[in-house]
Short mmCIF file of C-alpha atoms in Angstrom, two decimals:
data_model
loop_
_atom_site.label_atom_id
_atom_site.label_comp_id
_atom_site.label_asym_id
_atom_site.label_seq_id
_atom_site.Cartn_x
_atom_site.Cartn_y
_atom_site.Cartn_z
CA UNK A 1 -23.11 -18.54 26.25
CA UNK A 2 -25.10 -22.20 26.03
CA UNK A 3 -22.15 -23.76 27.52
CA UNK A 4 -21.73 -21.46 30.42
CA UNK A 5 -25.38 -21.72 31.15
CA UNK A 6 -25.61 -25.46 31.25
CA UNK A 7 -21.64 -25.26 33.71
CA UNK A 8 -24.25 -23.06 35.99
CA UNK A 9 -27.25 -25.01 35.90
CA UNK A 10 -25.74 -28.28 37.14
CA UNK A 11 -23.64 -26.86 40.11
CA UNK A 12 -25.37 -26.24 43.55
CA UNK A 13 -26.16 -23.17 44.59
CA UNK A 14 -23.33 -21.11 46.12
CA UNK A 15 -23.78 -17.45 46.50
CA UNK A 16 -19.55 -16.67 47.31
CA UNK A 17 -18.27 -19.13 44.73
CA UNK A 18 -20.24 -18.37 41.68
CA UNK A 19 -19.60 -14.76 41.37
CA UNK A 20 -16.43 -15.29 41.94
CA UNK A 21 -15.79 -18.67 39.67
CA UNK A 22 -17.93 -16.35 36.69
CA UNK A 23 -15.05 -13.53 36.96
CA UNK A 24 -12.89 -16.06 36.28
CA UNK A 25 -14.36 -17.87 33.38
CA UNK A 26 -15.03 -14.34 31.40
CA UNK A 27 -11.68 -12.97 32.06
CA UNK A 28 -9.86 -16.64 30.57
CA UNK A 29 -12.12 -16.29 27.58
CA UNK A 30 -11.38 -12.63 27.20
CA UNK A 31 -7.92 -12.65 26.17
CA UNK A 32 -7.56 -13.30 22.60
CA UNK A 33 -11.02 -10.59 22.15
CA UNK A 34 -10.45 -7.69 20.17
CA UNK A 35 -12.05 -4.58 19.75
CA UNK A 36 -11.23 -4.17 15.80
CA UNK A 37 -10.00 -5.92 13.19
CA UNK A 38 -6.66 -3.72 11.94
CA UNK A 39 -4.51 -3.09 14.61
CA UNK A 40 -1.29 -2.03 13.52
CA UNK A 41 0.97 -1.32 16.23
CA UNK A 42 1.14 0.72 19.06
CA UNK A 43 3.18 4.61 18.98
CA UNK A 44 5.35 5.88 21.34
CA UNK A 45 3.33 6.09 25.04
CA UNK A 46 5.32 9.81 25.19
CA UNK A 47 2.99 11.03 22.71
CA UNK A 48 0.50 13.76 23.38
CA UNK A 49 -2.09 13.34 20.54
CA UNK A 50 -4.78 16.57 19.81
CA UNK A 51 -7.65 16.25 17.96
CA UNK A 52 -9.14 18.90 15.07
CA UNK A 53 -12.90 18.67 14.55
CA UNK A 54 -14.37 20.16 11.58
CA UNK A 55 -17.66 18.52 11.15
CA UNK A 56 -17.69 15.64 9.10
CA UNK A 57 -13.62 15.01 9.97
CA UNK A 58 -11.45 13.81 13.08
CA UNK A 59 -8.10 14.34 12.78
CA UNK A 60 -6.02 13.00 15.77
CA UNK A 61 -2.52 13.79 15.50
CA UNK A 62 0.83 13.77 17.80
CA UNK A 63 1.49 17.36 19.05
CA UNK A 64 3.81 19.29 17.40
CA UNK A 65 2.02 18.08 14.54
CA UNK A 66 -0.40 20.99 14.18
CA UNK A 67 0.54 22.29 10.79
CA UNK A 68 -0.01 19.35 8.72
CA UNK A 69 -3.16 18.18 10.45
CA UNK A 70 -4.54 21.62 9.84
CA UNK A 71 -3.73 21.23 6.05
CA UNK A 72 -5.58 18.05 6.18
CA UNK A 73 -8.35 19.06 8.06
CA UNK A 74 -8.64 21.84 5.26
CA UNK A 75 -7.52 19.65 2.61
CA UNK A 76 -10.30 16.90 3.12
CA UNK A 77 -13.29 19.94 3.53
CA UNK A 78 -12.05 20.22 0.04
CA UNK A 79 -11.54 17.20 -1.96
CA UNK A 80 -14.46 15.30 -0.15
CA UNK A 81 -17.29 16.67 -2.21
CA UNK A 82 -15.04 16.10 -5.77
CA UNK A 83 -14.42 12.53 -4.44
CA UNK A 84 -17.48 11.27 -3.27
CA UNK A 85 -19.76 13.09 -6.05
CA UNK A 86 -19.89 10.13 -8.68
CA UNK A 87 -21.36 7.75 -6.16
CA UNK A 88 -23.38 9.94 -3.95
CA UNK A 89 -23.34 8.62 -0.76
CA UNK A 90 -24.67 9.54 2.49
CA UNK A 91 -21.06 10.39 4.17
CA UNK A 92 -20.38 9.82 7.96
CA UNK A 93 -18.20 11.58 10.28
CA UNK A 94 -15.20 9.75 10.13
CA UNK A 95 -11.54 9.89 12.43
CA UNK A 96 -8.14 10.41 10.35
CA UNK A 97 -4.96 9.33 12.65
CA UNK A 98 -1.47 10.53 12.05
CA UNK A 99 1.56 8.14 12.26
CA UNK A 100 4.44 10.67 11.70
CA UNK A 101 6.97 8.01 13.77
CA UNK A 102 7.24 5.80 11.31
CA UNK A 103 9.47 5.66 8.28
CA UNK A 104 6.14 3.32 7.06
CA UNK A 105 5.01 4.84 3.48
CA UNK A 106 1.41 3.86 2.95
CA UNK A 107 -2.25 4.29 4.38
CA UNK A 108 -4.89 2.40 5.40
CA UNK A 109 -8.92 2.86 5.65
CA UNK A 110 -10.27 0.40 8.20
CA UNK A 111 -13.75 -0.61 9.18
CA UNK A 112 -14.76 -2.06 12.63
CA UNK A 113 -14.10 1.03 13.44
CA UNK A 114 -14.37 2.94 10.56
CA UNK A 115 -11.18 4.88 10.23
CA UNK A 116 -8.82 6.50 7.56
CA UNK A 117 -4.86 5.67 9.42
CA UNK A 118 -1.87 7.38 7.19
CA UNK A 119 1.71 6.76 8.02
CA UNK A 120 3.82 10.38 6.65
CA UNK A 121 6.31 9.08 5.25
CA UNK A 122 6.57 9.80 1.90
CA UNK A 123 7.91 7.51 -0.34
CA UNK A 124 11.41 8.30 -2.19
CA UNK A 125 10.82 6.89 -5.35
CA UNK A 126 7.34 7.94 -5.88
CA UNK A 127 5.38 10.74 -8.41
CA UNK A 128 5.00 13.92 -7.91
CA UNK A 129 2.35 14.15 -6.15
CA UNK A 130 2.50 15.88 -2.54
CA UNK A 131 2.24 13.21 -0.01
CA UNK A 132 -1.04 14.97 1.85
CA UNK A 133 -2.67 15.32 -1.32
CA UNK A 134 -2.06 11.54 -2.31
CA UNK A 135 -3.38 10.23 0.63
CA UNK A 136 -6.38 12.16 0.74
CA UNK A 137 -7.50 11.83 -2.74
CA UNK A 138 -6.80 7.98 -2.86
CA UNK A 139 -7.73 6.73 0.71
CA UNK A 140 -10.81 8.70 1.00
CA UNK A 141 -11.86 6.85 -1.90
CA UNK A 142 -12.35 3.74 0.11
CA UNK A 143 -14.04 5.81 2.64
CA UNK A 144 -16.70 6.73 -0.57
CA UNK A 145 -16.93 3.05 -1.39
CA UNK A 146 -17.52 1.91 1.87
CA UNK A 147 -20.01 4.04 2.50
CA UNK A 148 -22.26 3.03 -0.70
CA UNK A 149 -22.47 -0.26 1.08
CA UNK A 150 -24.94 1.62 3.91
CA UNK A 151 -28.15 0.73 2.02
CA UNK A 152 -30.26 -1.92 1.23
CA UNK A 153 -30.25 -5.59 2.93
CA UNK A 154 -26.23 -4.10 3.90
CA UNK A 155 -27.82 -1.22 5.63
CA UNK A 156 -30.13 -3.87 7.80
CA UNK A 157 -27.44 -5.80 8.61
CA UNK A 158 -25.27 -2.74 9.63
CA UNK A 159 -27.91 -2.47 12.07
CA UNK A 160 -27.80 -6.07 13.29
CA UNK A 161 -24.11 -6.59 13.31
CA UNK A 162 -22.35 -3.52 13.19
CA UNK A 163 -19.38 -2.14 10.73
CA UNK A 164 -19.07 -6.09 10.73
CA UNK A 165 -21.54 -6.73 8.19
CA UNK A 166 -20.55 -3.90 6.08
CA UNK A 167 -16.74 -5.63 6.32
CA UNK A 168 -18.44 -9.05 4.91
CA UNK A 169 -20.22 -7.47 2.34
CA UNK A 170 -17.65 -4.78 0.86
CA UNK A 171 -15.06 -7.81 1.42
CA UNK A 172 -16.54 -10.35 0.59
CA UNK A 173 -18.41 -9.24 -3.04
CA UNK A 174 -16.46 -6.66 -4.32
CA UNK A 175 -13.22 -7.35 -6.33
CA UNK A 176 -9.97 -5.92 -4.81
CA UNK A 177 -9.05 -4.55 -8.03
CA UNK A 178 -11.91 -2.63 -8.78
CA UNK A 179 -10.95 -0.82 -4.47
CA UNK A 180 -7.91 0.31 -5.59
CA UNK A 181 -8.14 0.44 -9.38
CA UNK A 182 -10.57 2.73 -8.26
CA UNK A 183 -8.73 4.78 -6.09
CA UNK A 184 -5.97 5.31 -8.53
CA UNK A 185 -8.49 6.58 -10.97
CA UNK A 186 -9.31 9.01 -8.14
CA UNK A 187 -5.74 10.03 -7.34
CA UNK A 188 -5.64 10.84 -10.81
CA UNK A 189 -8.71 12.38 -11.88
CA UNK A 190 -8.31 14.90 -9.27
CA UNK A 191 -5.06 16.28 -9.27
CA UNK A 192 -2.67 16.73 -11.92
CA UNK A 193 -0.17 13.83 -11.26
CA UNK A 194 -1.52 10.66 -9.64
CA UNK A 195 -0.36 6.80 -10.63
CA UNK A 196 -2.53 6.73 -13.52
CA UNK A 197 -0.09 9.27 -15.42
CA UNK A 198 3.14 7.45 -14.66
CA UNK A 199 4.71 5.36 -17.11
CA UNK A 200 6.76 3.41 -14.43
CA UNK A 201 3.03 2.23 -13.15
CA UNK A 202 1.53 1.52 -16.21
CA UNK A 203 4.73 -0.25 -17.89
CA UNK A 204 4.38 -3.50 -16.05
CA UNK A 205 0.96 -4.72 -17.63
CA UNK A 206 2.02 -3.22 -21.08
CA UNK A 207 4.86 -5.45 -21.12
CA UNK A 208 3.49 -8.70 -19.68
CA UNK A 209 0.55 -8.52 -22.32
CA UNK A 210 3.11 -7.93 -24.85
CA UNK A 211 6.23 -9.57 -24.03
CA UNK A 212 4.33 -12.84 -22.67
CA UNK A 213 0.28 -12.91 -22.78
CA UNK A 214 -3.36 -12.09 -21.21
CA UNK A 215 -3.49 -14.45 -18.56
CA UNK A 216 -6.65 -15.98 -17.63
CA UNK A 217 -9.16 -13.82 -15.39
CA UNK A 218 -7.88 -15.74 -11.79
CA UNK A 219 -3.87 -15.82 -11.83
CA UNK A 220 -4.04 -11.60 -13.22
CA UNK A 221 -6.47 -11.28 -9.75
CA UNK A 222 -5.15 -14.17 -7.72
CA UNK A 223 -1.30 -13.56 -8.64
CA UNK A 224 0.93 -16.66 -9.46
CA UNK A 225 4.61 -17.96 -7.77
CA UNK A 226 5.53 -18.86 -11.71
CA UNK A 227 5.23 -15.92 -13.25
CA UNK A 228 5.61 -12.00 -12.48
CA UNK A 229 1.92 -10.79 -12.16
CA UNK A 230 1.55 -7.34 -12.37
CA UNK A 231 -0.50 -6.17 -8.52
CA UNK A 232 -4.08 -4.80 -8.64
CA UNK A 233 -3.24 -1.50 -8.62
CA UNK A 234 -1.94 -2.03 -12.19
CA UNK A 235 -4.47 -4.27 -13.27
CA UNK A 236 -7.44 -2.58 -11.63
CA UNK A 237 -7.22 1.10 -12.61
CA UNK A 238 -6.93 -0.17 -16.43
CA UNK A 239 -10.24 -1.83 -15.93
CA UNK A 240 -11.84 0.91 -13.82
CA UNK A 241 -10.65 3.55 -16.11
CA UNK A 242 -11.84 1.75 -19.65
CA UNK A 243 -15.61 1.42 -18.03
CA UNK A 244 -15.43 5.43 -17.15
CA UNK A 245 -14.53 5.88 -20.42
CA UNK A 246 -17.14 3.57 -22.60
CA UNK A 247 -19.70 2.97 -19.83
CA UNK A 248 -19.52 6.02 -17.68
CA UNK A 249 -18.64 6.02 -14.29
CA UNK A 250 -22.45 5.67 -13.41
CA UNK A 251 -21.89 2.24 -14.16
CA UNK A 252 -19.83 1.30 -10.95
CA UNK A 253 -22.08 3.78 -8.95
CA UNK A 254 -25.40 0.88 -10.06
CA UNK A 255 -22.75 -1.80 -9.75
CA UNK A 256 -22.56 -0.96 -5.75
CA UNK A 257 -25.87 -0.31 -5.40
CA UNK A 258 -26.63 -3.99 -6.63
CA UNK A 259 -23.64 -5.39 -4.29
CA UNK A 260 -25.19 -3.13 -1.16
CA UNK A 261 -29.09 -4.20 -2.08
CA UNK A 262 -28.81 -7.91 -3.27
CA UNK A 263 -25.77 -9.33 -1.67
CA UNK A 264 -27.48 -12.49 -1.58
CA UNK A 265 -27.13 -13.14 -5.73
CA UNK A 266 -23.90 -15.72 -6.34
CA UNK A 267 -21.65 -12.69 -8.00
CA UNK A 268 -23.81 -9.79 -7.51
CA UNK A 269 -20.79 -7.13 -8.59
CA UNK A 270 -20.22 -9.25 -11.64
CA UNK A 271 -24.11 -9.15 -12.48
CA UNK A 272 -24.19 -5.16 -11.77
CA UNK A 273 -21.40 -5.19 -14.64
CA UNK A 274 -22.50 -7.10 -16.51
CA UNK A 275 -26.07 -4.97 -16.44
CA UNK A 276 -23.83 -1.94 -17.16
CA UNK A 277 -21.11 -2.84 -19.95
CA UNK A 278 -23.00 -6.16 -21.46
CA UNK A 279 -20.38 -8.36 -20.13
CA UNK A 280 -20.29 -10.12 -16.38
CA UNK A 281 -16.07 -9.28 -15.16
CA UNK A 282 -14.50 -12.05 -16.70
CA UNK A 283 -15.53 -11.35 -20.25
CA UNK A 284 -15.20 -7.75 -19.32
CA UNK A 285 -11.56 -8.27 -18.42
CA UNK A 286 -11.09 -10.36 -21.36
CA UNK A 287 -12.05 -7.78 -23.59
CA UNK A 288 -10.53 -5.16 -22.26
CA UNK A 289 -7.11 -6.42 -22.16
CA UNK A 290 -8.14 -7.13 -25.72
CA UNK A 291 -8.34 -4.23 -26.46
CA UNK A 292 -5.17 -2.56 -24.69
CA UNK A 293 -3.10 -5.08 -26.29
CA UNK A 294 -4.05 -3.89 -30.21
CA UNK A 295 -3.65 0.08 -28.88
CA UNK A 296 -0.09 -1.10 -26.82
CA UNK A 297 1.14 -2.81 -30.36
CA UNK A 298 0.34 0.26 -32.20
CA UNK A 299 2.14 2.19 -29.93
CA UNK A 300 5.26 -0.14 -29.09
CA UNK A 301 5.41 -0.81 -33.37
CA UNK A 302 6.36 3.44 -34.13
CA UNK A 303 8.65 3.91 -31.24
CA UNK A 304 12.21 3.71 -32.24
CA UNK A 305 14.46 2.04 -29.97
CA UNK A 306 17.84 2.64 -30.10
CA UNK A 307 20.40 -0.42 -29.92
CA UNK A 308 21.12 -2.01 -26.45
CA UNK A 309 23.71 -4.41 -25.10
CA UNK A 310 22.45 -6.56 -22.63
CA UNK A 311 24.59 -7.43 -20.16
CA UNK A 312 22.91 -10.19 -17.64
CA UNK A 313 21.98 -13.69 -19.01
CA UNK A 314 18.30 -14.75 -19.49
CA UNK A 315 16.47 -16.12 -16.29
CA UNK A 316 14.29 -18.35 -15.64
CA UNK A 317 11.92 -17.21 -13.03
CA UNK A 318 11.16 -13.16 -13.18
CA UNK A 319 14.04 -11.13 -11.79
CA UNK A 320 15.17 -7.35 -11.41
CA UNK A 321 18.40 -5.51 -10.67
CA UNK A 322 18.14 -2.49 -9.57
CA UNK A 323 20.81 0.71 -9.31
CA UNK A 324 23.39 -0.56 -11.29
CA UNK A 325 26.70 0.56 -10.54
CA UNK A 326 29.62 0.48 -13.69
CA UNK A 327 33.29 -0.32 -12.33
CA UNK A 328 36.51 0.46 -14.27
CA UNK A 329 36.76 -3.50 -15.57
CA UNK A 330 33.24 -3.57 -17.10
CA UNK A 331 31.78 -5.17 -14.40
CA UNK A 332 28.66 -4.33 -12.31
CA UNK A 333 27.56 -4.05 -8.69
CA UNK A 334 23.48 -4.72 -8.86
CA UNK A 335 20.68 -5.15 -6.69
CA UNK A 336 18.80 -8.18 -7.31
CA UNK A 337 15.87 -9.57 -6.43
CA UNK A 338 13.17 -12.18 -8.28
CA UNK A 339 10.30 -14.53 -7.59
CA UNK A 340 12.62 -17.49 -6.69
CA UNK A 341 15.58 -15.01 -4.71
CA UNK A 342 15.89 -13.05 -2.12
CA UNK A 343 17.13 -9.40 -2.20
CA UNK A 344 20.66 -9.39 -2.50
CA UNK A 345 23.88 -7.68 -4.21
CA UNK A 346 25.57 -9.11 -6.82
CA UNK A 347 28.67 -8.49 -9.11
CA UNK A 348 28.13 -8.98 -13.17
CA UNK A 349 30.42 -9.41 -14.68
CA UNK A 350 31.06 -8.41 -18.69
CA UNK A 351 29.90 -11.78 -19.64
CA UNK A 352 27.11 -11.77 -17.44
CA UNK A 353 28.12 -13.95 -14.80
CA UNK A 354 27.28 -13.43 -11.25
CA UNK A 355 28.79 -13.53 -8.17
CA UNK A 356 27.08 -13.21 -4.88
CA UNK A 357 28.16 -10.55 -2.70
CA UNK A 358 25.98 -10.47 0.52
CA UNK A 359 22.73 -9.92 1.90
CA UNK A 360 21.51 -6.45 2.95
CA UNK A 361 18.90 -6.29 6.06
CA UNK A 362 15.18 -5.26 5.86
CA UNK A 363 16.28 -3.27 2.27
CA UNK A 364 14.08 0.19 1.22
CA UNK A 365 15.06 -0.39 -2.20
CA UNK A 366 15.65 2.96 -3.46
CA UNK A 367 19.30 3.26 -3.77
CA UNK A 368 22.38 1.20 -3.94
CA UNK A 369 25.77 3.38 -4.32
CA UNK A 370 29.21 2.24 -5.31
CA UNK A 371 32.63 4.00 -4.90
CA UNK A 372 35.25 1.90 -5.29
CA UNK A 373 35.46 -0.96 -3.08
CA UNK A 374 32.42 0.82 -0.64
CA UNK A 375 28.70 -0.05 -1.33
CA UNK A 376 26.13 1.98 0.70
CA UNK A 377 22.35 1.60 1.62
CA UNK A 378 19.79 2.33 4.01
CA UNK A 379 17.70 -0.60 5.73
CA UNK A 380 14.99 -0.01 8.57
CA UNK A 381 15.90 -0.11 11.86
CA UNK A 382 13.44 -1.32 14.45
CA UNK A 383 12.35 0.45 18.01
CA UNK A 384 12.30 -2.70 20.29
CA UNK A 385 9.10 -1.72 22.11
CA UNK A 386 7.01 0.35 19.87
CA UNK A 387 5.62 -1.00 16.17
CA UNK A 388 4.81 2.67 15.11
CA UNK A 389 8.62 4.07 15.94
CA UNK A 390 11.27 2.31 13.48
CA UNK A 391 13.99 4.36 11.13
CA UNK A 392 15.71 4.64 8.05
CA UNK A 393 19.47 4.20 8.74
CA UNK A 394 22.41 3.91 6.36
CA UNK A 395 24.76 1.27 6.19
CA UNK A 396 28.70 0.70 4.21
CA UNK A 397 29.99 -2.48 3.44
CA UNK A 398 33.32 -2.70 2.07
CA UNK A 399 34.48 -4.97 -0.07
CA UNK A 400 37.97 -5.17 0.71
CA UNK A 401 37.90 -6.32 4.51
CA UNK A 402 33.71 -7.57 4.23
CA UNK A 403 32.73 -5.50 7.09
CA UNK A 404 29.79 -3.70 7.06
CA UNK A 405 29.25 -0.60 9.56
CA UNK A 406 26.24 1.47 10.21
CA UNK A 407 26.88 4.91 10.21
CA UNK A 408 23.19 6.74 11.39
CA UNK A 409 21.69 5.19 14.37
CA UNK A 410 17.61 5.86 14.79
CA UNK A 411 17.98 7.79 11.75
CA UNK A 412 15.60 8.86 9.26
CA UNK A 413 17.86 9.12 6.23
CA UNK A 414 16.49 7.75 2.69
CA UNK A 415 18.13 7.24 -0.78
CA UNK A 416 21.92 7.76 0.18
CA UNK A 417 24.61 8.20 -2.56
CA UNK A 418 28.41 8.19 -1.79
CA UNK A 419 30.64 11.02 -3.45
CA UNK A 420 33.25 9.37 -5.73
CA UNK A 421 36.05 9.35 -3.19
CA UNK A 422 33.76 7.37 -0.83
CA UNK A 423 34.60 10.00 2.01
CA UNK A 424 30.90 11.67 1.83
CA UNK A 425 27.41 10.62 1.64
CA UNK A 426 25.10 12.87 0.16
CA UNK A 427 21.35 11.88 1.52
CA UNK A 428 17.96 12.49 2.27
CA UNK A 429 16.55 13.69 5.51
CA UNK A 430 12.73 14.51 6.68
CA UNK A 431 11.82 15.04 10.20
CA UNK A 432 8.58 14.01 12.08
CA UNK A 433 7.31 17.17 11.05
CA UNK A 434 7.43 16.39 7.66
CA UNK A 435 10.30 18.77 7.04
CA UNK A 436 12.62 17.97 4.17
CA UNK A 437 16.23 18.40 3.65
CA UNK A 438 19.42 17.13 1.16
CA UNK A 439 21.93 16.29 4.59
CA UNK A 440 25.55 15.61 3.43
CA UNK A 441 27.27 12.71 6.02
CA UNK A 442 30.64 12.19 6.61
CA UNK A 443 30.93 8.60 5.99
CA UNK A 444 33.30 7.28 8.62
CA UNK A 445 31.23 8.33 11.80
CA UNK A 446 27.72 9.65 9.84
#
């Protein structure tokens, strides 16, 4: 604004030009502006979105969409009292949009504007936990901790700056593990499934502070390209859940406070902890995976493992494979993917060597199926004009002539599995109504 008042002050006065030069100069400067800071893609333009208003909830949604968004207008009414309770906040009306194009599984809670966006997809290798239910209980979460941040010096600068300031503050002070560590805990406190009672979750930091060590407080945060690193998810719900247990979840409720009043001290969530367990968050985390390591040994030392033979050779970076596939000369047909590879199938052999088959597109990685010489898959498929419109379609590659065909086209198939004579595909199907079915494809022309 200084430098288009001094461009003004030094030209003569001209009563047609200047309006019309000052049209100009806003609209150049205007392009890369941008009303908020998430934008995720656009839907379909042939949508016809409706709105439910309850009260305290928006929920915009695509017509022909009406049952579910009921359940989630009714849904939230419920859960939003259990959820917010241990931190009390002052809740705001907030908007809840719908994404039921997308083969997307995930959510997102946004601020600047404050939203709560959740793609319906569910995923196919997930809990059992209905999708609704797991978004609501674990996204509004974040909607709870943002919220505590409406007080204090945060609560001033709201009022200066907008849902900006409360993005710099919440962002900028409070760890990303405790966000979603927290969230699990909430996923799982309040419903009888949730992340926090799945082995498959909680087996990744068991066996890296086991099978390898506790890594310092910044690479189990930060992550590392050396090593696997369990994600904060994994490594925030254990520290979330040991303070509710010893502390009290009262603790985190005075932590926020502290971040939302005195943003200006160095590490003010690391001082609130440390005024609520006797330890600022690195010694906290350093005692706590302490401590999960001697009950984890205890554990590990009376299970009884029965022998194993392992078929692929030690590597040196971490690596998985995935849906292994047994073929009548001992050999295997694998996914695998690692820190230093990209996803790709291989063949093992008995002796553990590998051979390279091919590269699969934009993999879902939930199934890989072998029958004979046929491997089959399903890989997103993209809508060339609209970011919130892709699919799930299923491809066969066959070994014998190295062709690979697509069989579904702007599908929304997931986890497919070929019959043994490779003639069928048995998969599943869910429609943008959320409507679930087993489909069974024939696999020459889907």
């Amino acid at each position: 604004m200084v430098q288009l008042i001094g461009i003004f002050e030094g030209m003569k006065p001209n009563k047609q030009k200047t309006p019309l030069l000052f049209i100009i100069i806003l609209v150049l400067i205007s392009v890369n502006l941008k009303a908020q800071y998430f934008v995720n893609g656009q839907d379909p333009a042939s949508i016809k979105w409706k709105q439910i208003k309850n009260g305290q909830f928006q929920i915009i949604f695509p017509e022909n969409y009406d049952s579910v968004a009921q359940y989630y207008s009714n849904l939230l009414q419920l859960v939003s009292p259990f959820v917010s309770q241990p931190y009390n906040p002052k809740l705001h009306k907030i908007s809840l949009i719908l994404h039921n194009r997308t083969t997307t599984s995930n959510a997102m809670v946004a601020i600047a504007p404050q939203r709560m966006e959740f793609f319906e997809m569910p995923a196919q290798n997930t809990y059992p936990q209905i999708w609704q239910d797991q978004l609501s209980l674990h996204e509004y979460r974040h909607v709870v901790q943002e919220n505590k941040m409406r007080q204090g010096l945060t609560k001033g600068l709201f009022f200066l700056t907008g849902e900006q300031g409360l993005a710099a503050v919440f962002g900028g002070f409070v760890p990303f593990w405790f966000i979603e560590g927290d969230a699990v805990v909430s996923e799982t406190m309040f419903s009888n499934s949730g992340r926090g009672r799945s082995p498959d979750f909680l087996y990744p930091l068991k066996a890296q502070v086991l099978d390898k060590k506790i890594y310092k407080y910044d690479k189990a945060v930060y992550g590392s390209y050396k090593n696997f690193v369990p994600d904060h998810y994994q490594l925030g719900y254990q520290l979330v859940a040991n303070a509710n247990l010893n502390h009290g979840i009262e603790m985190w409720d005075k932590t926020l406070d502290l971040v939302a009043r005195r943003f200006y001290y160095i590490m003010p969530f690391s001082v609130g902890m440390k005024k609520g367990t006797g330890t600022g968050k690195f010694s906290y985390y350093k005692k706590t995976m302490e401590t999960l390591a001697e009950q984890w040994r205890k554990e590990d030392a009376i299970e009884e493992v029965d022998s194993v033979e392992m078929i692929s050779l030690p590597q040196k970076f971490y690596t998985d494979y995935l849906f292994p596939n047994s073929l009548e000369n001992g050999s295997f047909i694998v996914q695998k993917t690692g820190l230093n590879d990209i996803t790709r199938f291989v063949l093992v052999n008995e002796n553990g060597k590998e051979k390279k088959l091919f590269t699969p597109g934009y993999d879902f990685e939930e199934s890989l199926s072998v029958a004979d010489s046929l491997l089959c898959w399903n890989e997103k498929g993209y809508d060339p004009r609209w970011q919130m419109r892709n699919y799930s379609v299923i491809k066969i590659h066959d070994l014998k002539t190295g062709k690979t065909r697509k069989i579904s086209s702007k599908s929304r198939y997931f986890a497919p599995a070929l019959s043994p004579d490779g003639k069928r595909v048995a998969t599943v199907y869910v429609s943008e109504k959320s409507e679930y079915a087993l489909y069974i494809l024939d696999a020459e022309d889907g």
